[in-house]
PDB file of C-alpha atoms in Angstrom:
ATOM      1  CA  UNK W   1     104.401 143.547  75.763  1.00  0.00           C
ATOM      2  CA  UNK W   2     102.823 146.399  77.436  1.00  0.00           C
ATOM      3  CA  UNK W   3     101.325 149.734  76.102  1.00  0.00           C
ATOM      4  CA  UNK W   4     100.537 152.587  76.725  1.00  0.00           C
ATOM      5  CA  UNK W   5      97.513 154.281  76.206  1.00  0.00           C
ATOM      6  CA  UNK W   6      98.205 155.296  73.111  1.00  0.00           C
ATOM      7  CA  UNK W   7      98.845 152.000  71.673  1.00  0.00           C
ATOM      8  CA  UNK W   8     102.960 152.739  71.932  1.00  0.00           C
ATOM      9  CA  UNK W   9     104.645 149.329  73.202  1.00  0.00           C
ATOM     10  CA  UNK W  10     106.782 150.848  75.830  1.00  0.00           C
ATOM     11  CA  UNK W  11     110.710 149.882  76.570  1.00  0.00           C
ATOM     12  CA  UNK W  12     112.115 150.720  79.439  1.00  0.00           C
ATOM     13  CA  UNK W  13     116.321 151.418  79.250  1.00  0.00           C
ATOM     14  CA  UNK W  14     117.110 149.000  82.685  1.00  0.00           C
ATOM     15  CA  UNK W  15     120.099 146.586  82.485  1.00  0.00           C
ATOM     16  CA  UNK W  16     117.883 144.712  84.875  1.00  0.00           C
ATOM     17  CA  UNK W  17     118.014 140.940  85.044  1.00  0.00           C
ATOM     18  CA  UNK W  18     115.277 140.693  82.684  1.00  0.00           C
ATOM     19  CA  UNK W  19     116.359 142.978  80.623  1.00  0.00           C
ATOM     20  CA  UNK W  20     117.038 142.174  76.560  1.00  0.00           C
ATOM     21  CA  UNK W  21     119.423 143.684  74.506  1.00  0.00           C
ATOM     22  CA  UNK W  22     118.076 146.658  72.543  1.00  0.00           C
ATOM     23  CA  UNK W  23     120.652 145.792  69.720  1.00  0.00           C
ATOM     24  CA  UNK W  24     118.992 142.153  68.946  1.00  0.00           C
ATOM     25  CA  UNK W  25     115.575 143.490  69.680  1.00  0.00           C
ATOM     26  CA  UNK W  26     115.454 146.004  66.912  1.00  0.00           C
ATOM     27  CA  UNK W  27     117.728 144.021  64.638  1.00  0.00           C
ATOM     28  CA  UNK W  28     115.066 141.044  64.795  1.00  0.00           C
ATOM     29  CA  UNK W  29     112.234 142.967  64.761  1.00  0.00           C
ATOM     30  CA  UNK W  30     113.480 144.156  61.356  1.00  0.00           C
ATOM     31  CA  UNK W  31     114.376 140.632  59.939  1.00  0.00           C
ATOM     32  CA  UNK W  32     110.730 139.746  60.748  1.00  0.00           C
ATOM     33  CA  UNK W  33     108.903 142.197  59.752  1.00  0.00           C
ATOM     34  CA  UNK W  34     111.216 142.040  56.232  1.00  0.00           C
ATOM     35  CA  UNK W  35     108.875 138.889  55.840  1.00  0.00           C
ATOM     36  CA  UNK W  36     105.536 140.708  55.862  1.00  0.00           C
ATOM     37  CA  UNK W  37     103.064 141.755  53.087  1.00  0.00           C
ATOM     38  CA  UNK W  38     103.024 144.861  51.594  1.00  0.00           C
ATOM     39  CA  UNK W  39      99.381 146.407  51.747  1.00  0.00           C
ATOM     40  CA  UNK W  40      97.941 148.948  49.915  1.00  0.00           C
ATOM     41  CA  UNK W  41      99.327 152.167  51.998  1.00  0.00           C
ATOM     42  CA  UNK W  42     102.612 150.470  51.477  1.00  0.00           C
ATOM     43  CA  UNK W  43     103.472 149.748  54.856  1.00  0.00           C
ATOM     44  CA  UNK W  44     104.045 146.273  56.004  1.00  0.00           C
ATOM     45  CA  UNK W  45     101.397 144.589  57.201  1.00  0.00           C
ATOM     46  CA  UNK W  46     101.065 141.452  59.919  1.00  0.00           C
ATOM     47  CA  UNK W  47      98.476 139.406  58.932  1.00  0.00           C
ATOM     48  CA  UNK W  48      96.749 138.039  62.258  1.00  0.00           C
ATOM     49  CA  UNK W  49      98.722 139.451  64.906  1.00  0.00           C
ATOM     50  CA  UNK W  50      97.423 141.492  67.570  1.00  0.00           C
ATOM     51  CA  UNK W  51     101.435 142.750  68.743  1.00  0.00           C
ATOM     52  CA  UNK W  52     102.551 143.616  65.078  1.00  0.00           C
ATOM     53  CA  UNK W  53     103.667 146.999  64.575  1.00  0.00           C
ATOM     54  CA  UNK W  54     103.212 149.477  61.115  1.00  0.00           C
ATOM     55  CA  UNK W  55     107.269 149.078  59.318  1.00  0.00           C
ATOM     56  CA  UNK W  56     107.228 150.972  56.130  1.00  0.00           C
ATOM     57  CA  UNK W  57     108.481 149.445  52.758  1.00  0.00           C
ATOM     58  CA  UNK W  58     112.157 150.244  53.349  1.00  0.00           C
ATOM     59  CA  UNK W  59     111.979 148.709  56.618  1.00  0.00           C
ATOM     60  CA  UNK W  60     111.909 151.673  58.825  1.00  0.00           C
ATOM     61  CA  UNK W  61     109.624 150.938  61.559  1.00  0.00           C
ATOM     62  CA  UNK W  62     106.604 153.713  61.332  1.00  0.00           C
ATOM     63  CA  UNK W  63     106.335 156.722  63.109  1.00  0.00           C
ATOM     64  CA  UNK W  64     102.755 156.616  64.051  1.00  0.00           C
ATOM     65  CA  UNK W  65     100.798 155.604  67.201  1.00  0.00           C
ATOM     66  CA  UNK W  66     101.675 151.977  67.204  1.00  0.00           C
ATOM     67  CA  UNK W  67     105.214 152.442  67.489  1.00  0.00           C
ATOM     68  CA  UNK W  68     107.070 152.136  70.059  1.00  0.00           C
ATOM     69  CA  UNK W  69     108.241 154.529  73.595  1.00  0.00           C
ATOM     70  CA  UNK W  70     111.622 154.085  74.968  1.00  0.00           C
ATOM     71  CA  UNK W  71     111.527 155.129  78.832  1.00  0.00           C
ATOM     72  CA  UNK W  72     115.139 156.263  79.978  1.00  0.00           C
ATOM     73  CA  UNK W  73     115.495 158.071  83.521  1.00  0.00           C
ATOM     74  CA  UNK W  74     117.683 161.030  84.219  1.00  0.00           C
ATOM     75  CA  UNK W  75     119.622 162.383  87.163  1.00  0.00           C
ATOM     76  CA  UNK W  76     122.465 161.583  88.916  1.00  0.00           C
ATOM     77  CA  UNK W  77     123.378 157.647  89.280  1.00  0.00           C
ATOM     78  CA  UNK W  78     121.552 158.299  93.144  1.00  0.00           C
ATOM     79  CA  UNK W  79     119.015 160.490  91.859  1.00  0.00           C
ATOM     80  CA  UNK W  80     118.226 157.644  89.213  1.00  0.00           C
ATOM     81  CA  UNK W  81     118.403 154.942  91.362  1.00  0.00           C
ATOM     82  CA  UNK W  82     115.882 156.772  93.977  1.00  0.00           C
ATOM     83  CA  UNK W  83     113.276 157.452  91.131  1.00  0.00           C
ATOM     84  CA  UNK W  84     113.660 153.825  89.692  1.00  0.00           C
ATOM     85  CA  UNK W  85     113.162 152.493  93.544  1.00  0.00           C
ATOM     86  CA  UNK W  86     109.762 154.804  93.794  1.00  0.00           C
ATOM     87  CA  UNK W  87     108.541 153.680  90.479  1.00  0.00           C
ATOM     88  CA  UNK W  88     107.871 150.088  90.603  1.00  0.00           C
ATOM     89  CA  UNK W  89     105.625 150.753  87.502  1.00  0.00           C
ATOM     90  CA  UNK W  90     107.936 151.054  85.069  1.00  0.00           C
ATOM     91  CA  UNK W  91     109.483 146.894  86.073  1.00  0.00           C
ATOM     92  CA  UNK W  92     106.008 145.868  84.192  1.00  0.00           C
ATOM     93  CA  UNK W  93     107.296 147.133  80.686  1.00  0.00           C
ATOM     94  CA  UNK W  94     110.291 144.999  78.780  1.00  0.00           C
ATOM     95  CA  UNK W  95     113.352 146.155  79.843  1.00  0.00           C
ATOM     96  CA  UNK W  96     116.192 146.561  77.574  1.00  0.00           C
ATOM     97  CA  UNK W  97     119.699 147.465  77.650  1.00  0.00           C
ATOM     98  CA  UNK W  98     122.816 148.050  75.372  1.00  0.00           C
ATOM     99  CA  UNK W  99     124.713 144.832  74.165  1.00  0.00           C
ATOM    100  CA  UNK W 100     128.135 145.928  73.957  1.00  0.00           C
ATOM    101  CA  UNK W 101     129.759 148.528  76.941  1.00  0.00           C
ATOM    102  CA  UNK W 102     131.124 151.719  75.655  1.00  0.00           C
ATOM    103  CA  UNK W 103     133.243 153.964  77.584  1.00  0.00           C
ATOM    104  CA  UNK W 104     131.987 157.419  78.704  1.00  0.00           C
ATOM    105  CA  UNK W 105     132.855 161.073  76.593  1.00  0.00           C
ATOM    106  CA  UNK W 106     133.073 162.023  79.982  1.00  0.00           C
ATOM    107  CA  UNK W 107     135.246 159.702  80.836  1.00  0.00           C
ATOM    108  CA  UNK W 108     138.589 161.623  80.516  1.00  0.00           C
ATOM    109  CA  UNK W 109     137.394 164.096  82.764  1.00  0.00           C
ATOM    110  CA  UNK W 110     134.815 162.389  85.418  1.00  0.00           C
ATOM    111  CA  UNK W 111     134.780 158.602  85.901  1.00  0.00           C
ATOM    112  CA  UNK W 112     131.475 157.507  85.923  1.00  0.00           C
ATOM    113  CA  UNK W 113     130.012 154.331  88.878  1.00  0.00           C
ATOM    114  CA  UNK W 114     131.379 151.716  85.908  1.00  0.00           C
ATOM    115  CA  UNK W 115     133.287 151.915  83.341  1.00  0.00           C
ATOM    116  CA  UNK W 116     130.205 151.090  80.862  1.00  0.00           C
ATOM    117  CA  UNK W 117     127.670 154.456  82.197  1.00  0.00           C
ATOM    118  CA  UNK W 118     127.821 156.906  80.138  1.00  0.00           C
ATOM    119  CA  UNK W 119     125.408 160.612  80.596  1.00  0.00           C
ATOM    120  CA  UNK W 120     121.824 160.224  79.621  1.00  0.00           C
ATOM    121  CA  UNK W 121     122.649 162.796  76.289  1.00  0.00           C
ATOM    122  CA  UNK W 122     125.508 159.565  75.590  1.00  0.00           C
ATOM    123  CA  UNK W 123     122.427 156.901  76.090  1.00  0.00           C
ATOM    124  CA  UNK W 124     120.012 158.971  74.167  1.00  0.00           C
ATOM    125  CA  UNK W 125     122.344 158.955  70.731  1.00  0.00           C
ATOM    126  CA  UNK W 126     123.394 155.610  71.129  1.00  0.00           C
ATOM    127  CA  UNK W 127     119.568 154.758  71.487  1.00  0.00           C
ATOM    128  CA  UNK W 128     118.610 156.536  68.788  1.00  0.00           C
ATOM    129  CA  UNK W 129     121.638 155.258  66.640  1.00  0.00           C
ATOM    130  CA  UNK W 130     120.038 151.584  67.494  1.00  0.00           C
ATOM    131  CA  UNK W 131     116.673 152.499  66.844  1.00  0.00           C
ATOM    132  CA  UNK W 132     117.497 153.899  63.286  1.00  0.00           C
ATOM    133  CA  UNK W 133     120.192 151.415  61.968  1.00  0.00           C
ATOM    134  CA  UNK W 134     120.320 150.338  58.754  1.00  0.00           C
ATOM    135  CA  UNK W 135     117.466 152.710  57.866  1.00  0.00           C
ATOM    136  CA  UNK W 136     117.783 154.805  54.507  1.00  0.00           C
ATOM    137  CA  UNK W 137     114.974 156.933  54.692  1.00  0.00           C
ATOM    138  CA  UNK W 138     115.135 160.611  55.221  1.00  0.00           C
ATOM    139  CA  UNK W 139     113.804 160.587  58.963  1.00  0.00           C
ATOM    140  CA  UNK W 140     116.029 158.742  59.719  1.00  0.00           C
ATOM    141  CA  UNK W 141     119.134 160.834  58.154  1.00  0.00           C
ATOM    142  CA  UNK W 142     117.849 163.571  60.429  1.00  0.00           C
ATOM    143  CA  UNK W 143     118.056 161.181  63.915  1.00  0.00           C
ATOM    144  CA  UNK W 144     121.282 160.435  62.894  1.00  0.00           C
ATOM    145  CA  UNK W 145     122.374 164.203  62.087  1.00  0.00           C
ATOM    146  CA  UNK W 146     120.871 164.677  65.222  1.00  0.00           C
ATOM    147  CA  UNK W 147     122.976 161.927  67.213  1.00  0.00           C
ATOM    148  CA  UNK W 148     125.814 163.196  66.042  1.00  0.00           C
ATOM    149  CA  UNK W 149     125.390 166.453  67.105  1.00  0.00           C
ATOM    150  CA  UNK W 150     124.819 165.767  70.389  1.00  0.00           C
ATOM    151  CA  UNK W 151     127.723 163.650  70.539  1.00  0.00           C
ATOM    152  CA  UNK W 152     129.857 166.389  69.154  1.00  0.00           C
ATOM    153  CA  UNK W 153     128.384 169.204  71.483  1.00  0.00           C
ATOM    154  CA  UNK W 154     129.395 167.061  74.508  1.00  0.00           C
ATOM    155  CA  UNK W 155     132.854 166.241  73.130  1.00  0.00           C
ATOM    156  CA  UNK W 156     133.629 169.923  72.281  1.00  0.00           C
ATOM    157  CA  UNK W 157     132.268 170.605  75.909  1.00  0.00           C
ATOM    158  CA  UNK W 158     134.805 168.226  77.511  1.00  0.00           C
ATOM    159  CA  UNK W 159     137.489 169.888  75.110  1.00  0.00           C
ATOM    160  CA  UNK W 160     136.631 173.310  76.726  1.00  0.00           C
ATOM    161  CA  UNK W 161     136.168 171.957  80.070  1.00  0.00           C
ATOM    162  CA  UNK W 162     139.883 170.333  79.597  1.00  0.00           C
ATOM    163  CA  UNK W 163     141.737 173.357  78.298  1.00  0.00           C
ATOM    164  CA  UNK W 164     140.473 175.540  81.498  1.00  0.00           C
ATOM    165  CA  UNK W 165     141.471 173.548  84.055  1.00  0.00           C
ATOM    166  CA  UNK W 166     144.611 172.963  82.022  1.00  0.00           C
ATOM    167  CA  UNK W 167     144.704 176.778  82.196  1.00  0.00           C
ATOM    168  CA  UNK W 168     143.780 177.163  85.749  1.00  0.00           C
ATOM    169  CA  UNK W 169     146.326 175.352  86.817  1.00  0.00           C
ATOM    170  CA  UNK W 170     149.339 176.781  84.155  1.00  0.00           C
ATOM    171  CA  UNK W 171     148.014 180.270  85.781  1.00  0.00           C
ATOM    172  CA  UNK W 172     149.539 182.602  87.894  1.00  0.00           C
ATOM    173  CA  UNK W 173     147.451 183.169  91.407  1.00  0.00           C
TER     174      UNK W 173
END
């Protein structure tokens, strides 16, 4: 898997046809690294393996250098699509993508290209939300906190956004 220059094995968000899902990746990567030995600094530790990554005791995968970067683009679906075609650099790092479709907070207001796109703020909390299951540990409380209030920023947005064109048109011109 490629790094970056940092040491960060980088994953780039692509439903590409090479493209895993993020779900299994994360959920495996935790039932193998459930196996490992607990050193010293009590963080896991893979004995002989130059791709292992830090995962402290309660499973968490670390937050230090050797973690890992998740590459996402923004824009509009054209805007994305243009910098994706003038970056053929970022097809050399795993590509990953969501298991299951979800349908767009948006969605009652703005259809997305597909049913299953949702905004990048929708991608970023579900990422993160993947990235931090079945974690107990207080880091990752405060991802989760944070997912949530993303989410419930853009639903009270969509609220607002609903009740003035619900008053626009009740109005009198």
């Amino acid at each position: 898997m490629e790094e970056n220059k940092e040491g960060r094995k980088v994953l780039f968000l692509y439903p590409g046809k090479d493209a895993i899902s993020l779900e299994r990746f994360f959920t495996e990567l935790r039932d193998e690294e459930e196996t490992k030995e607990v050193n010293i600094d009590d963080s896991y530790s893979a004995t002989n393996s130059k791709n292992s990554i830090p995962v402290q005791k309660d499973g968490n995968i670390s937050n230090n250098k050797n973690g890992y970067l998740l590459i996402l683009v923004d824009g509009t679906w054209p805007q994305a699509h243009g910098i994706i075609s003038h970056s053929p650099s970022l097809f050399k790092f795993q590509q990953v993508m969501f298991d299951t479709p979800t349908t767009s907070i948006f969605h009652s207001i703005r259809r997305e290209p597909a049913i299953h796109c949702t905004s990048t703020l929708e991608t970023i909390s579900r990422a993160i939300r993947i990235v931090n299951n079945g974690s107990g540990e207080s880091s990752c409380n405060e991802a989760m906190y944070a997912a949530d209030a993303m989410e419930d920023a853009l639903r009270r947005m969509v609220e607002i956004q609903q009740q003035f064109a619900l008053d626009f048109k009740t109005s009198d011109p």
